XYZ file of C-alpha atoms in Angstrom:
599
model
C 103.020 -74.904 139.260
C 102.127 -71.268 139.582
C 98.850 -69.280 139.704
C 98.104 -65.584 140.072
C 95.500 -64.192 142.451
C 94.655 -60.458 142.533
C 97.969 -59.807 140.812
C 99.908 -61.863 143.391
C 101.964 -64.776 141.954
C 101.550 -67.921 144.066
C 103.561 -71.148 143.846
C 101.267 -74.149 144.349
C 102.547 -76.895 146.600
C 102.882 -79.996 144.421
C 100.191 -82.604 144.936
C 97.627 -80.190 146.444
C 96.028 -78.630 143.337
C 92.410 -79.528 142.632
C 89.866 -77.965 140.225
C 86.238 -79.105 140.195
C 82.617 -78.016 139.760
C 81.157 -76.047 142.635
C 77.884 -77.960 142.542
C 76.240 -80.674 140.502
C 74.159 -79.502 137.573
C 70.468 -79.937 138.465
C 68.973 -82.903 136.634
C 65.408 -82.722 137.944
C 62.585 -80.324 137.088
C 63.198 -76.602 137.573
C 60.522 -74.558 139.271
C 59.788 -71.284 137.420
C 58.192 -68.621 139.628
C 55.994 -65.985 137.969
C 56.062 -62.798 139.995
C 52.758 -61.175 140.906
C 52.069 -57.491 140.349
C 48.996 -57.372 142.563
C 50.089 -57.889 146.166
C 51.722 -54.864 147.802
C 50.925 -52.831 144.722
C 52.754 -49.851 143.364
C 56.014 -48.978 145.096
C 54.788 -45.896 146.880
C 57.747 -45.844 149.280
C 60.170 -46.900 146.513
C 62.444 -48.242 149.239
C 61.216 -51.739 150.092
C 62.593 -54.721 148.235
C 59.178 -56.372 147.956
C 57.679 -53.441 146.035
C 57.662 -52.486 142.372
C 56.842 -49.365 140.383
C 55.629 -48.763 136.854
C 54.664 -46.068 134.374
C 52.074 -46.706 131.693
C 51.631 -50.402 132.616
C 48.339 -52.257 133.074
C 47.615 -55.599 134.831
C 46.820 -58.794 132.912
C 46.078 -62.372 133.995
C 44.780 -61.308 137.409
C 47.892 -59.270 138.054
C 50.442 -61.936 137.098
C 51.860 -59.587 134.485
C 51.985 -55.954 133.395
C 51.572 -54.846 129.790
C 51.008 -51.541 127.977
C 48.251 -49.526 129.602
C 45.527 -47.343 128.082
C 46.474 -44.741 125.509
C 45.253 -41.186 126.105
C 44.366 -39.542 122.797
C 44.316 -35.756 122.549
C 41.090 -34.270 121.192
C 40.112 -30.675 120.572
C 37.512 -29.355 122.975
C 34.362 -27.962 121.348
C 33.589 -24.282 121.219
C 32.227 -22.883 124.498
C 33.883 -25.650 126.523
C 34.922 -24.131 129.881
C 38.676 -24.259 130.355
C 39.838 -26.080 133.492
C 36.332 -26.990 134.583
C 35.000 -30.357 135.823
C 32.381 -32.235 133.830
C 29.584 -34.684 134.674
C 28.037 -37.353 132.472
C 24.627 -38.907 131.989
C 24.241 -42.137 130.033
C 21.134 -43.625 128.430
C 22.432 -46.137 125.917
C 23.566 -45.528 123.305
C 23.651 -41.807 124.057
C 26.244 -40.236 126.365
C 25.691 -36.658 127.527
C 28.057 -34.261 129.306
C 27.506 -31.048 131.203
C 30.278 -28.569 131.987
C 30.121 -24.876 132.658
C 26.711 -23.708 131.429
C 26.482 -26.070 128.437
C 25.222 -29.544 127.601
C 26.967 -31.767 125.027
C 26.547 -35.276 123.691
C 29.074 -37.623 122.107
C 28.932 -37.294 118.328
C 29.314 -40.025 115.723
C 27.703 -43.385 115.123
C 27.451 -45.810 118.056
C 30.126 -48.489 117.736
C 32.436 -46.249 115.720
C 35.464 -44.371 117.016
C 35.278 -41.239 119.116
C 34.528 -38.232 116.896
C 34.062 -35.311 119.235
C 31.229 -33.567 121.082
C 28.111 -31.870 119.786
C 26.623 -28.988 121.772
C 22.975 -29.535 122.745
C 21.941 -26.434 124.682
C 22.809 -23.675 127.118
C 21.854 -24.139 130.748
C 20.431 -21.793 133.355
C 23.861 -21.211 134.916
C 27.237 -22.904 135.356
C 26.939 -26.399 136.858
C 28.630 -26.972 140.226
C 27.430 -30.572 140.822
C 25.307 -33.163 139.032
C 23.960 -36.718 139.335
C 21.868 -39.080 137.217
C 18.475 -40.202 138.539
C 16.978 -42.716 136.145
C 16.860 -41.028 132.741
C 17.255 -37.565 134.229
C 20.377 -35.560 134.917
C 19.929 -33.342 137.993
C 22.047 -30.177 138.024
C 22.937 -27.715 140.769
C 24.116 -24.190 140.019
C 25.085 -22.887 143.435
C 23.295 -19.688 144.359
C 23.071 -18.628 140.691
C 19.961 -20.721 139.891
C 17.659 -23.352 141.321
C 18.206 -27.046 140.667
C 17.460 -27.900 137.029
C 16.974 -31.184 135.166
C 17.644 -32.685 131.732
C 15.414 -35.510 130.479
C 17.962 -37.518 128.499
C 15.303 -39.516 126.612
C 12.861 -36.751 125.744
C 15.744 -34.264 125.302
C 13.980 -31.597 127.350
C 15.357 -29.167 129.917
C 13.469 -28.041 133.038
C 14.584 -25.113 135.162
C 13.577 -24.970 138.843
C 13.034 -28.727 138.828
C 13.556 -28.473 142.567
C 12.723 -25.007 143.778
C 15.824 -24.466 145.833
C 19.429 -23.535 145.221
C 22.073 -26.118 146.077
C 25.810 -26.730 145.976
C 25.745 -30.558 146.185
C 23.315 -33.169 144.879
C 22.953 -36.989 144.803
C 20.197 -39.569 144.409
C 19.154 -42.980 145.690
C 17.270 -43.579 142.442
C 13.941 -42.417 143.850
C 14.511 -38.833 144.976
C 17.040 -36.033 144.840
C 19.103 -35.177 147.908
C 20.713 -31.767 147.977
C 22.726 -29.543 150.282
C 21.205 -26.051 150.082
C 23.192 -22.867 149.659
C 21.225 -21.087 152.388
C 23.526 -19.769 155.112
C 23.568 -21.924 158.220
C 22.061 -24.963 156.465
C 25.242 -26.682 155.291
C 24.792 -29.404 157.929
C 21.563 -30.751 156.469
C 20.413 -32.649 153.394
C 17.038 -31.901 151.794
C 15.259 -34.847 150.157
C 13.097 -33.737 147.227
C 10.412 -35.874 145.585
C 8.784 -32.975 143.747
C 9.523 -29.357 142.942
C 8.412 -28.073 146.341
C 8.061 -31.294 148.371
C 11.069 -31.886 150.611
C 12.116 -33.565 153.845
C 15.014 -32.289 155.944
C 17.668 -34.719 157.224
C 19.817 -33.040 159.853
C 23.375 -34.377 160.082
C 26.167 -33.844 162.615
C 28.352 -31.294 160.810
C 28.729 -29.355 157.539
C 28.557 -31.639 154.499
C 31.733 -31.807 152.414
C 30.534 -34.116 149.632
C 27.596 -36.233 148.450
C 27.778 -39.410 146.335
C 25.257 -41.744 144.683
C 26.297 -45.388 144.967
C 24.656 -48.818 145.315
C 21.140 -47.399 145.702
C 22.082 -45.072 148.567
C 23.150 -41.496 149.046
C 26.412 -41.129 150.963
C 27.146 -37.912 152.823
C 30.665 -37.028 153.958
C 30.578 -34.418 156.689
C 33.456 -32.807 158.519
C 33.388 -35.560 161.164
C 31.370 -38.547 159.869
C 30.128 -40.665 156.965
C 26.343 -41.077 156.637
C 24.210 -43.417 154.533
C 20.849 -42.005 153.425
C 17.852 -43.877 152.058
C 14.332 -42.492 151.951
C 13.863 -40.395 155.065
C 16.388 -42.420 157.119
C 19.894 -41.168 157.833
C 22.267 -43.821 159.233
C 25.556 -42.821 160.845
C 28.162 -45.332 159.647
C 31.237 -44.078 161.479
C 32.928 -40.977 162.788
C 36.505 -39.719 162.533
C 38.647 -36.812 163.625
C 37.506 -33.499 162.133
C 38.646 -32.784 158.580
C 40.941 -29.761 158.696
C 42.532 -29.539 155.245
C 40.731 -27.429 152.701
C 40.753 -30.208 150.085
C 39.704 -33.025 152.426
C 36.744 -34.668 150.738
C 37.656 -33.155 147.375
C 35.876 -36.153 145.841
C 33.610 -38.947 147.049
C 33.263 -41.739 144.498
C 31.713 -45.178 144.686
C 33.552 -48.045 143.000
C 32.926 -51.758 143.449
C 31.923 -52.317 147.058
C 33.682 -49.259 148.466
C 33.693 -45.486 148.643
C 36.829 -43.489 147.917
C 37.769 -40.005 149.031
C 40.734 -37.664 149.436
C 41.944 -37.125 153.024
C 45.177 -35.562 154.268
C 46.779 -35.701 150.843
C 46.047 -39.391 150.140
C 43.353 -41.595 148.620
C 41.312 -43.403 151.284
C 38.651 -46.098 151.010
C 35.742 -47.213 153.163
C 34.043 -50.556 152.548
C 30.284 -50.340 152.222
C 29.876 -54.035 153.144
C 31.187 -56.013 156.103
C 31.555 -54.946 159.699
C 34.803 -52.964 159.445
C 33.948 -49.274 159.395
C 36.319 -46.389 158.794
C 38.614 -44.746 156.268
C 41.688 -46.755 155.265
C 44.650 -45.220 153.391
C 44.914 -47.193 150.191
C 46.189 -45.157 147.270
C 49.002 -42.814 146.340
C 49.842 -39.604 148.160
C 49.958 -36.169 146.612
C 50.036 -32.427 147.136
C 46.624 -31.938 145.544
C 43.991 -33.715 143.474
C 41.880 -32.929 140.429
C 39.139 -35.435 141.033
C 38.311 -39.097 140.522
C 35.878 -41.236 138.530
C 34.789 -44.849 138.208
C 34.918 -45.820 134.534
C 35.528 -48.954 132.491
C 35.854 -51.149 135.575
C 38.593 -49.040 137.183
C 38.837 -46.129 139.581
C 40.822 -43.200 138.121
C 42.438 -40.473 140.223
C 44.411 -37.406 139.131
C 46.864 -36.003 141.678
C 50.026 -33.951 141.999
C 53.024 -36.029 143.052
C 54.468 -34.942 146.380
C 58.079 -35.552 145.273
C 58.306 -34.362 141.663
C 55.395 -31.913 141.715
C 54.125 -33.400 138.446
C 50.485 -34.200 137.795
C 49.776 -37.915 137.425
C 46.940 -40.244 136.462
C 46.547 -43.322 138.671
C 44.079 -46.214 138.465
C 43.079 -49.302 140.419
C 40.678 -52.158 139.696
C 39.714 -51.944 143.365
C 38.872 -55.059 145.299
C 35.474 -56.672 145.444
C 34.157 -58.024 148.710
C 34.187 -61.830 148.704
C 32.164 -64.134 150.942
C 35.332 -65.075 152.813
C 36.326 -61.438 153.071
C 32.953 -60.422 154.472
C 33.130 -63.132 157.135
C 36.734 -62.470 158.108
C 36.757 -58.736 157.374
C 39.772 -59.408 155.192
C 40.470 -58.702 151.552
C 43.537 -58.832 149.353
C 45.654 -55.771 148.936
C 44.600 -53.180 146.410
C 47.117 -52.451 143.625
C 47.486 -49.027 142.060
C 49.003 -48.308 138.657
C 50.618 -45.076 137.493
C 49.369 -44.628 133.925
C 50.490 -41.131 132.997
C 52.826 -38.458 134.301
C 52.742 -35.032 132.681
C 55.669 -32.641 132.471
C 53.314 -29.699 131.758
C 50.123 -28.643 133.552
C 48.597 -32.017 132.765
C 44.904 -32.798 132.933
C 42.200 -33.516 135.451
C 38.528 -34.018 136.317
C 38.031 -37.503 134.853
C 34.488 -38.432 133.853
C 32.999 -41.719 132.595
C 31.796 -41.665 128.973
C 31.739 -45.397 128.109
C 29.029 -47.179 126.180
C 28.890 -45.388 122.823
C 32.363 -45.672 121.317
C 34.713 -48.653 121.814
C 37.733 -46.346 122.165
C 36.217 -43.992 124.761
C 35.646 -44.978 128.401
C 37.072 -41.906 130.077
C 37.381 -38.202 129.351
C 39.840 -35.807 131.012
C 40.093 -32.051 130.678
C 43.524 -30.666 129.806
C 44.830 -27.727 131.822
C 46.375 -24.700 130.150
C 45.041 -25.630 126.717
C 41.685 -25.995 125.008
C 41.877 -29.760 124.792
C 40.525 -33.061 126.062
C 42.064 -36.488 126.592
C 40.103 -39.596 125.630
C 41.052 -42.892 127.317
C 40.094 -46.511 126.671
C 40.203 -48.744 129.744
C 40.535 -52.147 128.048
C 41.411 -53.325 124.516
C 38.477 -54.223 122.266
C 38.289 -55.846 118.811
C 39.498 -53.306 116.289
C 40.399 -50.834 119.048
C 43.477 -52.008 120.990
C 43.840 -48.585 122.635
C 47.318 -49.375 123.975
C 49.948 -46.934 125.118
C 52.985 -46.928 122.803
C 55.445 -47.572 125.646
C 55.610 -48.577 129.290
C 58.158 -49.306 131.992
C 58.361 -51.499 135.090
C 61.009 -51.234 137.825
C 61.791 -53.396 140.825
C 62.205 -52.160 144.361
C 65.627 -52.095 145.989
C 67.337 -55.484 145.942
C 69.761 -55.592 148.867
C 72.080 -58.076 150.539
C 71.564 -57.195 154.188
C 73.407 -57.610 156.468
C 76.142 -57.364 153.823
C 77.262 -53.728 153.364
C 77.941 -54.334 149.662
C 77.015 -56.989 147.120
C 78.723 -57.970 143.850
C 75.838 -57.718 141.362
C 76.263 -59.884 138.286
C 73.427 -58.567 136.123
C 69.720 -57.894 135.722
C 66.971 -59.552 133.755
C 63.296 -59.592 132.862
C 60.827 -62.129 131.514
C 58.167 -61.157 128.957
C 55.239 -63.269 127.795
C 52.228 -63.040 125.518
C 49.465 -65.620 125.176
C 47.449 -65.677 121.981
C 47.642 -61.911 121.510
C 50.833 -61.492 119.490
C 50.732 -59.151 116.520
C 52.475 -59.119 113.161
C 54.956 -56.412 114.112
C 57.662 -56.732 116.761
C 58.055 -54.406 119.720
C 61.316 -53.215 121.262
C 62.421 -53.986 124.816
C 65.511 -53.450 126.949
C 66.526 -53.914 130.577
C 68.346 -51.417 132.776
C 69.675 -50.978 136.280
C 70.329 -48.362 138.922
C 72.772 -48.449 141.829
C 71.635 -45.116 143.311
C 67.972 -45.848 144.143
C 66.690 -44.687 140.771
C 68.483 -41.321 140.602
C 70.168 -42.474 137.375
C 69.794 -45.487 135.103
C 72.067 -47.518 132.845
C 70.570 -49.416 129.940
C 71.275 -52.449 127.803
C 70.602 -52.629 124.092
C 67.152 -52.584 122.524
C 66.001 -56.012 121.351
C 63.101 -57.054 119.130
C 60.382 -59.056 120.870
C 57.576 -60.965 119.171
C 56.331 -60.333 115.682
C 54.317 -63.055 113.990
C 53.955 -65.531 116.868
C 50.579 -65.537 118.611
C 52.187 -66.665 121.886
C 55.692 -66.483 123.231
C 58.059 -66.152 126.171
C 61.316 -64.184 126.134
C 64.002 -63.668 128.750
C 66.064 -60.481 128.490
C 69.245 -60.406 130.533
C 72.201 -58.062 130.858
C 75.268 -59.635 132.499
C 77.895 -57.193 133.705
C 81.467 -57.508 132.410
C 82.695 -56.937 135.942
C 80.543 -57.320 139.058
C 78.915 -54.089 140.143
C 79.698 -53.540 143.813
C 76.786 -51.734 145.451
C 74.703 -51.970 148.637
C 71.523 -52.197 146.524
C 70.397 -52.515 142.938
C 67.190 -51.834 141.047
C 66.249 -53.563 137.811
C 63.924 -52.129 135.184
C 62.532 -53.077 131.796
C 61.218 -50.687 129.145
C 59.002 -51.648 126.206
C 58.322 -49.357 123.233
C 56.854 -49.523 119.745
C 53.540 -50.957 120.966
C 50.680 -50.719 118.460
C 48.039 -53.461 118.367
C 49.531 -55.856 120.929
C 51.830 -55.823 123.927
C 53.947 -58.402 125.756
C 53.520 -58.572 129.514
C 56.319 -58.315 132.044
C 55.978 -61.415 134.235
C 59.303 -61.299 136.050
C 62.043 -58.863 136.951
C 65.226 -59.602 138.877
C 68.741 -58.625 139.879
C 71.359 -61.387 139.965
C 73.832 -61.254 142.854
C 77.023 -63.126 143.610
C 78.233 -64.162 147.030
C 76.226 -65.210 150.058
C 73.069 -63.167 149.531
C 70.450 -64.565 151.863
C 66.696 -64.933 151.731
C 66.172 -61.533 153.312
C 67.925 -59.815 150.448
C 64.986 -59.870 148.133
C 62.084 -60.225 150.482
C 59.785 -63.001 149.341
C 61.056 -62.529 145.790
C 64.619 -63.762 146.400
C 65.564 -67.203 145.171
C 68.667 -69.296 144.647
C 69.912 -69.501 141.055
C 72.181 -72.317 139.820
C 75.153 -71.168 137.757
C 77.886 -73.330 136.178
C 80.780 -72.336 138.444
C 84.138 -73.887 139.341
C 85.988 -74.315 142.623
C 89.757 -74.519 143.247
C 91.529 -76.023 146.220
C 95.306 -75.906 146.608
C 98.054 -75.077 149.098
C 100.718 -72.366 148.968
C 103.970 -73.003 150.859
C 105.155 -69.875 152.625
C 108.267 -71.289 154.249
C 110.664 -72.515 153.194
C 109.901 -70.822 149.816
C 109.596 -72.885 146.642
C 111.179 -71.994 143.310
C 109.099 -69.979 140.841
C 108.227 -71.420 137.420
C 110.901 -69.145 135.975
C 113.521 -70.844 138.183
C 114.017 -67.816 140.382
C 113.780 -67.885 144.157
C 110.800 -66.504 146.062
C 111.908 -63.261 147.747
C 108.678 -62.207 149.456
C 108.286 -62.592 153.196
C 105.917 -65.416 154.141
C 104.164 -63.360 156.811
C 103.441 -60.510 154.382
C 102.074 -62.940 151.804
C 99.876 -64.654 154.414
C 98.477 -61.291 155.560
C 97.541 -60.385 151.961
C 95.709 -63.676 151.488
C 93.833 -63.314 154.772
C 92.729 -59.795 153.722
C 91.331 -61.149 150.456
C 89.257 -63.627 152.432
C 88.110 -61.081 155.034
C 86.977 -58.476 152.469
C 85.174 -60.954 150.228
C 86.431 -59.000 147.235
C 85.886 -60.334 143.732
C 89.363 -60.547 142.186
C 91.044 -61.829 139.047
C 92.499 -65.349 139.033
C 94.851 -66.842 136.448
C 94.843 -70.626 136.540
C 97.896 -72.857 136.130
C 97.076 -73.563 132.449
C 95.663 -70.129 131.508
C 97.424 -67.666 129.295
C 97.775 -63.921 129.651
C 94.358 -62.260 129.425
C 92.486 -65.471 130.268
C 91.741 -64.562 133.865
C 88.437 -65.392 135.567
C 86.769 -63.798 138.582
C 86.812 -65.527 141.961
C 86.299 -65.020 145.677
C 88.427 -66.487 148.441
C 85.879 -68.481 150.438
C 88.176 -70.513 152.664
C 91.673 -70.354 154.179
C 93.557 -72.688 156.502
C 97.057 -71.743 157.659
C 99.306 -74.413 159.191
C 102.741 -74.426 160.883
C 104.514 -77.779 160.778
C 107.392 -78.371 163.141
C 108.594 -76.805 166.381
C 110.304 -73.760 164.935
C 108.854 -70.804 162.996
C 111.517 -71.440 160.344
C 110.025 -74.838 159.627
C 107.344 -75.550 156.986
C 104.469 -73.035 156.838
C 101.572 -73.367 154.387
C 98.156 -71.909 153.571
C 95.402 -74.123 152.157
C 93.040 -72.080 149.946
C 89.594 -72.509 148.465
C 88.433 -70.241 145.601
C 84.995 -70.088 143.987
C 84.243 -68.665 140.551
C 81.940 -65.650 140.426
C 79.493 -65.185 137.526
């Protein structure tokens, strides 16, 4: 009997050949693990195997899956809209008003219908530099160009010199207006106004960078501290090292039970409940930011990516303080989702506009063009508002301490529960062996179409194992209209002894129907070949070649005793035992081998 291993013909010692299954086929229940896309969040480092990254994806089922995120619809900005300028909103249902530059607008169209543009209401005393809503009034500051003015959103009246002072920042606790005056040398104080000329001065520790209205308080971010203001009381919450970067404190936004700001090129959060005080890095990093807003139940941040230089839109649902979290000062990790990445100048200055139109929760101002972007945070009946495509990628799957791993393929699991549409979407899986620098892709496949619920596994098995220290898997979905499947699992399949550490907490053993061979090869004296010819190779040379196959762990071709030409399978040499029988090196010498099928 004769076999061939890695191109080496081997004569099998009669009576030693054995072929069997590597392991029994499981007969009990199989545990299916649904991967979570909440803990650890977006793969900011893009180098840890427990992380993931996405573009255009949105969480569903409490983060157990990712589906198509919000669609941003381009809209033409109205005449007189200031290019590249931030905007502020005031909402008294069902009306939504905006101020930007020196103009006031309101959302046009019938409440409950789709977004249909902006209608100009009036000109203002001067360009707006900050604004806040106090009850049914919108308070506006104009820097040194004009005193604080006010719009009554119910009566539709405009009052100049509502507070007889000029200001650069303004906020409210719902009862009074708090402003930072423009007067030289007074940037370290907040003036509380209850009437046009009635004010109280609250002296803080350092120049004020930003004010915010949140949870019935006014929050003041100075160069060295965060203050909470209510009535005539100023409470110092915590201090920190002096802010040195010019854009530190570029925004201060309340969302859920926390405040968010921009410090040292990264989003930070500070909980407004509990006993833990201080700024905690929580969101993505960037070279610069174009503001943030809380809208539609999510916090939205526009920033410039530090690696690519592109402008991006990120969002997070935040994390609400729970009773357990307040007691233990502990809360679950906060996930962030990359929803848009622009190749041009992008957009910025998000502002909340929800409440009038089902397809409009958020408005962004485009840069370099006279346009706006309208976003819908969550699907609503008749207004799915879904992005047409999205993509999810795994972190680096590795086989440490192995320097290289034979990867057998990649796969993804997609599911939809009661939300399937009539038309199918397209999906495909891909992989990268160079940490995402380049990607290879499988074929597009139709998913869904007609079934209200479903579950699909997409898998690409490699023809030959891909030898690489690490592998990333990705899945792309396109053709989304009124429904979207959710990615609930993503994996890379490895051969060989890849341990638990190879995939972080996400690694798991997978049963595959594989075979095992055990047989002996006699090296001396040589046996006759199947052709009848004598073996001419030196036994020592042949033994060295077999030992090298075992040492390297290489995946090689194997032709079995009953296989024809071209019917090879892939195996690894997992065990060798060399024996000398007799008292002389010329006596019988054999190698017992164990091979295991790969893939």
